[in-house]
Amino acid sequence: MVRLHLLALLAKEPAHGYELKQALEQTFGSAYPSPNIGQIYVTLGRLEKDGLVRAVDVEQSNRPNKKVYYLTAKGRDVLMTWVDEPTEGPRVRDEFFMKLVLAPLTGIADRMALITRQRRHYLSLMSDLNDLLARTPPADRVAMLLIEGAMLHLQADLDWLERCQEDLA
Amino acid sequence: MSAVVKTVNLVKIYQDGALPVPAVRGVDLQVEPGEFVAVMGPSGSGKSTLIHMLGGLDARTSGEIWLDGQRVDTLSESAWALLRRKKIGFVFQFFNLVANMTVGDNVELPALLAGASPKVARERRESLLAALNLTDRAGAAPAQLSGGEQQRVALARALANEPSLLLADEPTGNLDSRNTRDVLRLLSDVHKQGQTIVMVTHDARVASLADRLVSLFDGEIVDDGRIARRRTRTAGEVIDLR
């Protein structure tokens, strides 16, 4: 998926790898980890091989040439298809639910203990998000929205945990 | 230092006609000074009954309740009322403000009832209203305020007598995110200043401010442990952006 993120950034303007990394960091703020530079270069290499971007060498004094990438027409088509189609797939993965259903069958764990431990785990995540939100400058709207989204997901997880407790315990 | 709250084998059985309905079935809970305890559990698990008994709003069927080292479950209703004025602050989901008093007076009254001097009570009122961004609403009647504002007033009122124990039952039940933020900030601040808090809530953001989580199920404590502080650096650990 980093492929499409990079295509989107290149649709704005041609850039070299490090500029793309910086653009991701500036857009998503501290709330989201941006990929490391190696991953960006590997992805750009693959995009180039697939004909979605092209690179030109730009000379620099006293340093090796840098490669500036730009979007091809084919790359723009792929990007537009991604943007235009509804986003498929599950919104969350839930490994915990599998444990909750399967573990008691084998006698290796008790549902009540699984649920209460998981509840405390969610709350400690939530507590971290509270701290993160407090440290995020309110002007950083993208980061704020992302943290608030994460909080709402956690709240839903906790509500579901309670439903599981009512029904399964 | 002795516990702020201690219960011993606390039981509450409601009578539904001929049918006894146990709501709380033998709870042993001890809360130390400065602790913030969140109580969670499905509806019907006995959370509200427990917290009402701790505040003397509901009589226990059997067992003991101790507050600041004093046994209180045996007190008369009037003795409970006196004790509440001095030692307990209570916030409910529905705010129960005095309708014919101004917002400011609603906050100031509990401090006066607890025996603070008029000067101290006034200072307390002003600092609490300021902390909750309510200073310019001090002269209004509660009915002129939004639900969220009224809930903030209710929290200010509960803290006005500098209670040994703050009890809260779903204090953010009806709040939008901005009001919740103000309530969260004040709770977090007073907790840092050493306020002991026991709170029933479904709201994960509020619960996550607590040091400790007590889970109730069917009137019994099924889990009691600390909420660990980790170091999540990014929302990416919860939302996987593709």
Coordinates of C-alpha atoms in Angstrom, one line a residue:
Chain A
M1 CA 0.0 0.0 0.0
V2 CA 3.0 2.3 0.4
R3 CA 3.0 2.1 -3.4
L4 CA -0.2 4.0 -3.7
H5 CA 0.8 6.5 -1.0
L6 CA 3.9 7.3 -2.9
L7 CA 2.0 7.6 -6.2
A8 CA -0.4 10.1 -4.5
L9 CA 2.5 12.2 -3.3
L10 CA 4.2 12.1 -6.8
A11 CA 0.9 13.2 -8.4
K12 CA 1.4 16.5 -6.6
E13 CA 5.0 17.0 -7.8
P14 CA 8.1 15.0 -8.7
A15 CA 10.3 14.2 -5.7
H16 CA 13.3 12.1 -4.6
G17 CA 13.0 9.4 -2.0
Y18 CA 13.9 11.5 1.0
E19 CA 11.5 14.2 0.1
L20 CA 8.7 11.6 0.0
K21 CA 9.6 10.4 3.5
Q22 CA 9.5 14.0 4.7
A23 CA 6.1 14.6 3.0
L24 CA 4.6 11.5 4.7
E25 CA 5.9 12.7 8.1
Q26 CA 4.6 16.2 7.6
T27 CA 1.2 15.0 6.4
F28 CA 0.5 12.4 9.1
G29 CA 2.4 14.1 12.0
S30 CA 3.6 12.2 15.0
A31 CA 0.5 10.1 15.1
Y32 CA 1.6 7.7 12.5
P33 CA 4.9 6.0 11.8
S34 CA 6.2 6.7 8.3
P35 CA 8.1 4.0 6.5
N36 CA 11.8 3.9 6.7
I37 CA 13.9 5.3 3.8
G38 CA 15.0 1.8 2.7
Q39 CA 11.4 0.7 2.3
I40 CA 10.7 3.8 0.2
Y41 CA 13.6 3.2 -2.2
V42 CA 12.6 -0.4 -2.6
T43 CA 9.0 0.6 -3.4
L44 CA 10.1 3.3 -5.8
G45 CA 12.3 0.7 -7.6
R46 CA 9.3 -1.6 -8.0
L47 CA 7.0 1.2 -9.2
E48 CA 9.7 2.1 -11.8
K49 CA 9.9 -1.5 -13.0
D50 CA 6.1 -1.6 -13.4
G51 CA 6.2 1.6 -15.4
L52 CA 4.2 3.6 -12.9
V53 CA 6.9 6.1 -12.2
R54 CA 10.1 7.1 -14.0
A55 CA 13.3 8.5 -12.6
V56 CA 15.7 11.2 -13.9
D57 CA 19.2 11.7 -12.6
V58 CA 19.9 15.1 -11.2
E59 CA 23.5 16.1 -10.8
Q60 CA 24.6 17.5 -7.4
S61 CA 27.9 19.2 -6.7
N62 CA 30.2 17.1 -4.4
R63 CA 27.6 14.4 -4.0
P64 CA 26.3 11.5 -6.0
N65 CA 23.5 12.1 -8.5
K66 CA 20.1 11.9 -7.0
K67 CA 17.1 10.3 -8.6
V68 CA 14.0 12.4 -9.0
Y69 CA 10.8 10.4 -9.6
Y70 CA 7.8 11.5 -11.5
L71 CA 4.4 9.8 -12.2
T72 CA 3.7 8.2 -15.6
A73 CA 0.3 8.2 -17.3
K74 CA -0.1 4.6 -16.3
G75 CA 0.8 5.5 -12.7
R76 CA -1.9 8.2 -12.7
D77 CA -4.5 5.6 -13.9
V78 CA -3.6 3.2 -11.1
L79 CA -3.8 6.0 -8.6
M80 CA -7.2 7.1 -9.9
T81 CA -8.6 3.6 -9.8
W82 CA -7.5 3.3 -6.1
V83 CA -9.0 6.6 -5.1
D84 CA -12.3 6.0 -7.0
E85 CA -13.1 2.6 -5.7
P86 CA -14.8 2.0 -2.4
T87 CA -12.4 0.7 0.3
E88 CA -12.9 -3.1 0.7
G89 CA -11.9 -5.3 3.5
P90 CA -12.4 -5.6 7.3
R91 CA -11.8 -2.5 9.3
V92 CA -10.2 -4.4 12.2
R93 CA -8.6 -7.7 12.7
D94 CA -9.5 -9.6 15.9
E95 CA -7.2 -12.3 17.0
F96 CA -8.5 -12.0 20.5
F97 CA -11.9 -13.3 19.5
M98 CA -10.4 -16.5 18.2
K99 CA -8.6 -17.0 21.6
L100 CA -11.9 -16.2 23.4
V101 CA -13.8 -18.9 21.5
L102 CA -11.1 -21.5 21.1
A103 CA -9.0 -21.4 24.3
P104 CA -11.7 -22.5 26.7
L105 CA -12.6 -25.5 24.5
T106 CA -9.1 -26.9 25.1
G107 CA -9.2 -26.2 28.8
I108 CA -6.1 -24.0 28.6
A109 CA -7.8 -20.7 29.6
D110 CA -10.9 -19.4 31.3
R111 CA -13.1 -16.9 29.4
M112 CA -13.6 -14.5 32.3
A113 CA -9.9 -14.2 32.8
L114 CA -9.3 -13.7 29.1
I115 CA -11.9 -10.9 29.0
T116 CA -10.8 -9.0 32.1
R117 CA -7.1 -9.1 31.1
Q118 CA -8.0 -7.9 27.6
R119 CA -10.1 -5.1 29.1
R120 CA -7.2 -3.9 31.1
H121 CA -4.9 -4.1 28.0
Y122 CA -7.3 -1.9 26.0
L123 CA -7.5 0.6 28.8
S124 CA -3.7 0.9 28.9
L125 CA -3.7 1.5 25.2
M126 CA -6.4 4.1 25.6
S127 CA -4.4 5.7 28.4
D128 CA -1.4 6.0 26.0
L129 CA -3.6 7.5 23.3
N130 CA -4.8 10.1 25.9
D131 CA -1.2 11.1 26.5
L132 CA -0.5 11.1 22.8
L133 CA -3.5 13.4 22.2
A134 CA -2.4 15.7 24.9
R135 CA 1.1 16.0 23.3
T136 CA -0.3 16.6 19.8
P137 CA -0.6 20.2 18.8
P138 CA -4.3 21.0 18.1
A139 CA -3.2 22.5 14.8
D140 CA -2.1 19.1 13.6
R141 CA -5.6 18.1 12.4
V142 CA -4.7 14.9 10.6
A143 CA -2.9 13.5 13.7
M144 CA -5.7 14.5 16.0
L145 CA -8.3 12.8 13.8
L146 CA -6.3 9.7 13.6
I147 CA -5.9 9.5 17.4
E148 CA -9.6 10.1 17.9
G149 CA -10.4 7.4 15.3
A150 CA -8.2 5.0 17.2
M151 CA -10.0 5.9 20.5
L152 CA -13.4 5.2 18.9
H153 CA -12.2 1.8 17.7
L154 CA -10.9 1.0 21.2
Q155 CA -14.2 2.1 22.7
A156 CA -16.0 -0.3 20.3
D157 CA -13.6 -3.1 21.2
L158 CA -14.5 -2.6 24.9
D159 CA -18.2 -2.5 24.3
W160 CA -17.9 -5.7 22.3
L161 CA -15.9 -7.3 25.1
E162 CA -18.7 -6.5 27.4
R163 CA -21.2 -8.2 25.0
C164 CA -19.0 -11.2 24.9
Q165 CA -18.8 -11.3 28.7
E166 CA -22.6 -11.2 28.9
D167 CA -23.1 -13.9 26.4
L168 CA -20.2 -16.3 26.8
A169 CA -19.0 -16.0 30.4
Chain B
M1 CA -2.2 5.6 56.3
S2 CA -5.6 3.9 56.4
A3 CA -7.7 3.2 53.4
V4 CA -10.2 5.9 52.3
V5 CA -12.8 3.2 51.6
K6 CA -13.0 -0.4 52.7
T7 CA -15.8 -2.8 52.3
V8 CA -16.0 -6.2 53.9
N9 CA -18.2 -8.9 52.3
L10 CA -20.7 -6.2 51.2
V11 CA -24.0 -7.5 50.1
K12 CA -27.1 -5.9 48.6
I13 CA -30.3 -7.9 47.9
Y14 CA -33.3 -6.1 46.5
Q15 CA -36.7 -7.5 47.1
D16 CA -38.8 -7.8 43.9
G17 CA -42.2 -8.9 45.4
A18 CA -41.5 -12.3 47.0
L19 CA -38.3 -12.6 44.9
P20 CA -34.9 -11.7 46.4
V21 CA -32.7 -10.2 43.7
P22 CA -29.0 -10.1 44.7
A23 CA -27.3 -7.1 43.2
V24 CA -24.0 -7.1 45.0
R25 CA -22.8 -10.4 46.4
G26 CA -19.9 -10.2 48.8
V27 CA -17.6 -7.4 47.6
D28 CA -14.3 -6.8 49.4
L29 CA -12.8 -3.6 48.1
Q30 CA -10.1 -1.4 49.5
V31 CA -9.2 2.0 48.1
E32 CA -6.0 3.8 49.3
P33 CA -5.6 7.6 49.6
G34 CA -5.0 9.1 46.2
E35 CA -6.1 6.1 44.2
F36 CA -8.3 6.4 41.1
V37 CA -10.4 3.3 40.7
A38 CA -12.5 2.7 37.6
V39 CA -15.4 0.2 38.0
M40 CA -16.6 -1.5 34.8
G41 CA -18.9 -4.4 33.9
P42 CA -22.1 -5.2 32.0
S43 CA -25.3 -3.6 33.0
G44 CA -26.8 -5.4 35.9
S45 CA -23.4 -6.3 37.3
G46 CA -24.0 -4.3 40.4
K47 CA -21.7 -1.3 39.6
S48 CA -24.2 1.5 40.4
T49 CA -25.5 -0.3 43.5
L50 CA -22.0 -0.6 44.8
I51 CA -21.2 3.0 44.4
H52 CA -24.5 4.2 45.8
M53 CA -23.8 2.1 48.9
L54 CA -20.3 3.6 49.2
G55 CA -22.0 7.1 49.3
G56 CA -24.7 6.0 51.7
L57 CA -27.4 6.6 49.0
D58 CA -28.5 2.9 49.2
A59 CA -28.5 0.8 52.4
R60 CA -26.5 -2.4 52.5
T61 CA -28.1 -5.7 53.2
S62 CA -25.1 -7.1 55.1
G63 CA -21.4 -6.6 55.3
E64 CA -19.4 -3.5 56.4
I65 CA -18.4 -0.2 54.9
W66 CA -15.5 1.9 56.3
L67 CA -14.7 5.4 55.3
D68 CA -11.5 7.1 56.5
G69 CA -11.2 4.5 59.2
Q70 CA -14.8 4.9 60.5
R71 CA -17.5 2.3 60.2
V72 CA -20.4 3.9 58.3
D73 CA -22.8 1.2 57.2
T74 CA -24.4 1.4 60.7
L75 CA -25.1 5.1 60.5
S76 CA -28.6 6.7 60.5
E77 CA -29.7 8.5 57.4
S78 CA -29.1 11.9 59.0
A79 CA -25.6 10.9 60.2
W80 CA -24.9 9.8 56.6
A81 CA -26.1 13.2 55.3
L82 CA -23.7 15.0 57.6
L83 CA -20.8 12.7 56.6
R84 CA -21.5 13.2 52.9
R85 CA -21.3 17.0 53.2
K86 CA -17.9 16.7 54.7
K87 CA -16.3 13.8 53.0
I88 CA -18.0 12.8 49.8
G89 CA -18.5 14.3 46.4
F90 CA -20.9 12.6 44.1
V91 CA -21.4 13.0 40.3
F92 CA -24.3 11.3 38.5
Q93 CA -25.1 10.8 34.9
F94 CA -28.0 13.2 35.5
F95 CA -26.8 16.2 37.2
N96 CA -29.3 17.0 39.9
L97 CA -28.4 20.7 40.2
V98 CA -30.6 22.9 42.4
A99 CA -32.8 24.6 39.8
N100 CA -33.6 27.9 41.5
M101 CA -29.9 28.7 42.4
T102 CA -27.3 30.1 40.1
V103 CA -24.6 28.0 38.7
G104 CA -22.1 29.7 41.0
D105 CA -24.2 29.2 44.1
N106 CA -24.7 25.5 43.2
V107 CA -20.9 25.1 43.3
E108 CA -20.4 27.2 46.4
L109 CA -23.1 25.7 48.6
P110 CA -21.4 22.3 49.3
A111 CA -18.3 24.1 50.5
L112 CA -20.3 26.2 52.9
L113 CA -22.3 23.2 54.1
A114 CA -19.0 21.4 54.7
G115 CA -18.0 24.3 57.0
A116 CA -15.6 26.3 54.8
S117 CA -15.5 30.1 55.5
P118 CA -17.4 32.2 53.0
K119 CA -14.1 33.5 51.7
V120 CA -12.6 30.0 51.2
A121 CA -15.9 28.8 49.6
R122 CA -15.9 31.7 47.2
E123 CA -12.3 31.0 46.2
R124 CA -13.0 27.3 45.7
R125 CA -16.0 28.2 43.5
E126 CA -14.0 30.5 41.4
S127 CA -11.1 28.2 40.8
L128 CA -13.4 25.2 39.9
L129 CA -15.5 27.3 37.5
A130 CA -12.4 28.5 35.9
A131 CA -10.9 25.1 35.6
L132 CA -14.1 23.9 33.8
N133 CA -14.4 27.0 31.5
L134 CA -17.6 28.1 33.3
T135 CA -16.7 31.4 34.8
D136 CA -18.9 33.4 32.4
R137 CA -21.9 31.1 33.2
A138 CA -21.7 31.6 37.0
G139 CA -24.8 33.9 37.1
A140 CA -26.9 31.7 34.9
A141 CA -29.6 29.3 36.1
P142 CA -28.8 25.6 35.5
A143 CA -31.7 25.3 33.0
Q144 CA -30.1 27.9 30.8
L145 CA -27.1 25.7 30.3
S146 CA -26.5 22.8 27.8
G147 CA -26.4 19.3 29.2
G148 CA -22.6 19.2 28.9
E149 CA -22.3 22.5 30.8
Q150 CA -24.6 21.2 33.5
Q151 CA -22.5 18.1 33.9
R152 CA -19.4 20.2 34.3
V153 CA -21.2 22.2 37.0
A154 CA -22.1 19.0 38.7
L155 CA -18.5 17.9 38.8
A156 CA -17.4 21.3 40.1
R157 CA -20.1 21.0 42.8
A158 CA -18.9 17.5 43.8
L159 CA -15.4 18.8 44.3
A160 CA -16.3 22.0 46.1
N161 CA -16.1 20.5 49.6
E162 CA -12.7 19.0 48.9
P163 CA -14.0 15.5 49.6
S164 CA -11.9 12.6 50.9
L165 CA -13.7 10.6 48.2
L166 CA -15.1 11.5 44.9
L167 CA -17.8 9.0 43.7
A168 CA -18.9 9.2 40.1
D169 CA -21.6 7.2 38.3
E170 CA -21.3 7.5 34.5
P171 CA -20.2 11.1 34.7
T172 CA -19.6 11.5 30.9
G173 CA -22.8 9.5 29.9
N174 CA -24.3 12.3 27.9
L175 CA -21.3 14.5 26.9
D176 CA -20.1 15.4 23.5
S177 CA -16.4 15.3 22.9
R178 CA -15.6 18.9 23.8
N179 CA -17.4 18.6 27.2
T180 CA -15.8 15.2 27.8
R181 CA -12.4 16.8 27.2
D182 CA -13.0 19.4 29.9
V183 CA -14.2 16.8 32.4
L184 CA -11.3 14.5 31.6
R185 CA -8.8 17.3 32.1
L186 CA -10.2 18.3 35.5
L187 CA -10.5 14.7 36.7
S188 CA -6.9 14.1 35.7
D189 CA -5.7 17.3 37.4
V190 CA -7.5 16.6 40.7
H191 CA -6.3 13.1 40.6
K192 CA -2.7 14.4 40.3
Q193 CA -3.3 16.6 43.3
G194 CA -4.2 13.5 45.3
Q195 CA -8.0 13.2 45.0
T196 CA -9.2 9.7 45.7
I197 CA -11.8 8.7 43.0
V198 CA -14.1 5.7 42.5
M199 CA -15.9 5.9 39.2
V200 CA -18.4 3.7 37.4
T201 CA -18.1 4.2 33.6
H202 CA -18.5 2.7 30.2
D203 CA -16.4 5.4 28.7
A204 CA -12.9 4.0 27.9
R205 CA -11.3 7.4 27.8
V206 CA -12.4 8.3 31.3
A207 CA -11.7 4.8 32.7
S208 CA -8.2 5.0 31.2
L209 CA -7.3 7.9 33.5
A210 CA -7.6 5.5 36.5
D211 CA -4.7 3.7 38.2
R212 CA -6.7 0.6 38.7
L213 CA -9.6 -1.3 37.2
V214 CA -12.2 -3.3 39.1
S215 CA -14.4 -5.5 36.9
L216 CA -17.8 -6.6 38.3
F217 CA -19.9 -9.4 37.0
D218 CA -23.1 -10.7 38.6
G219 CA -22.4 -8.7 41.7
E220 CA -18.9 -10.0 42.3
I221 CA -15.4 -8.7 41.6
V222 CA -14.0 -10.9 38.9
D223 CA -10.8 -8.8 38.3
D224 CA -9.0 -6.2 40.2
G225 CA -5.7 -4.9 38.8
R226 CA -3.6 -2.0 37.7
I227 CA -3.9 -0.3 34.3
A228 CA -0.4 -0.5 33.0
R229 CA 1.2 2.6 31.4
R230 CA 2.9 1.6 28.2
R231 CA 4.5 3.8 25.7
T232 CA 2.4 3.7 22.6
R233 CA 4.1 6.3 20.3
T234 CA 1.6 6.3 17.5
A235 CA -2.0 5.7 16.6
G236 CA -0.7 3.2 14.1
E237 CA -0.6 0.6 16.9
V238 CA -4.4 0.7 16.9
I239 CA -5.3 1.7 13.4
D240 CA -3.4 -0.1 10.6
L241 CA -3.4 2.4 7.8
R242 CA -3.0 0.6 4.5

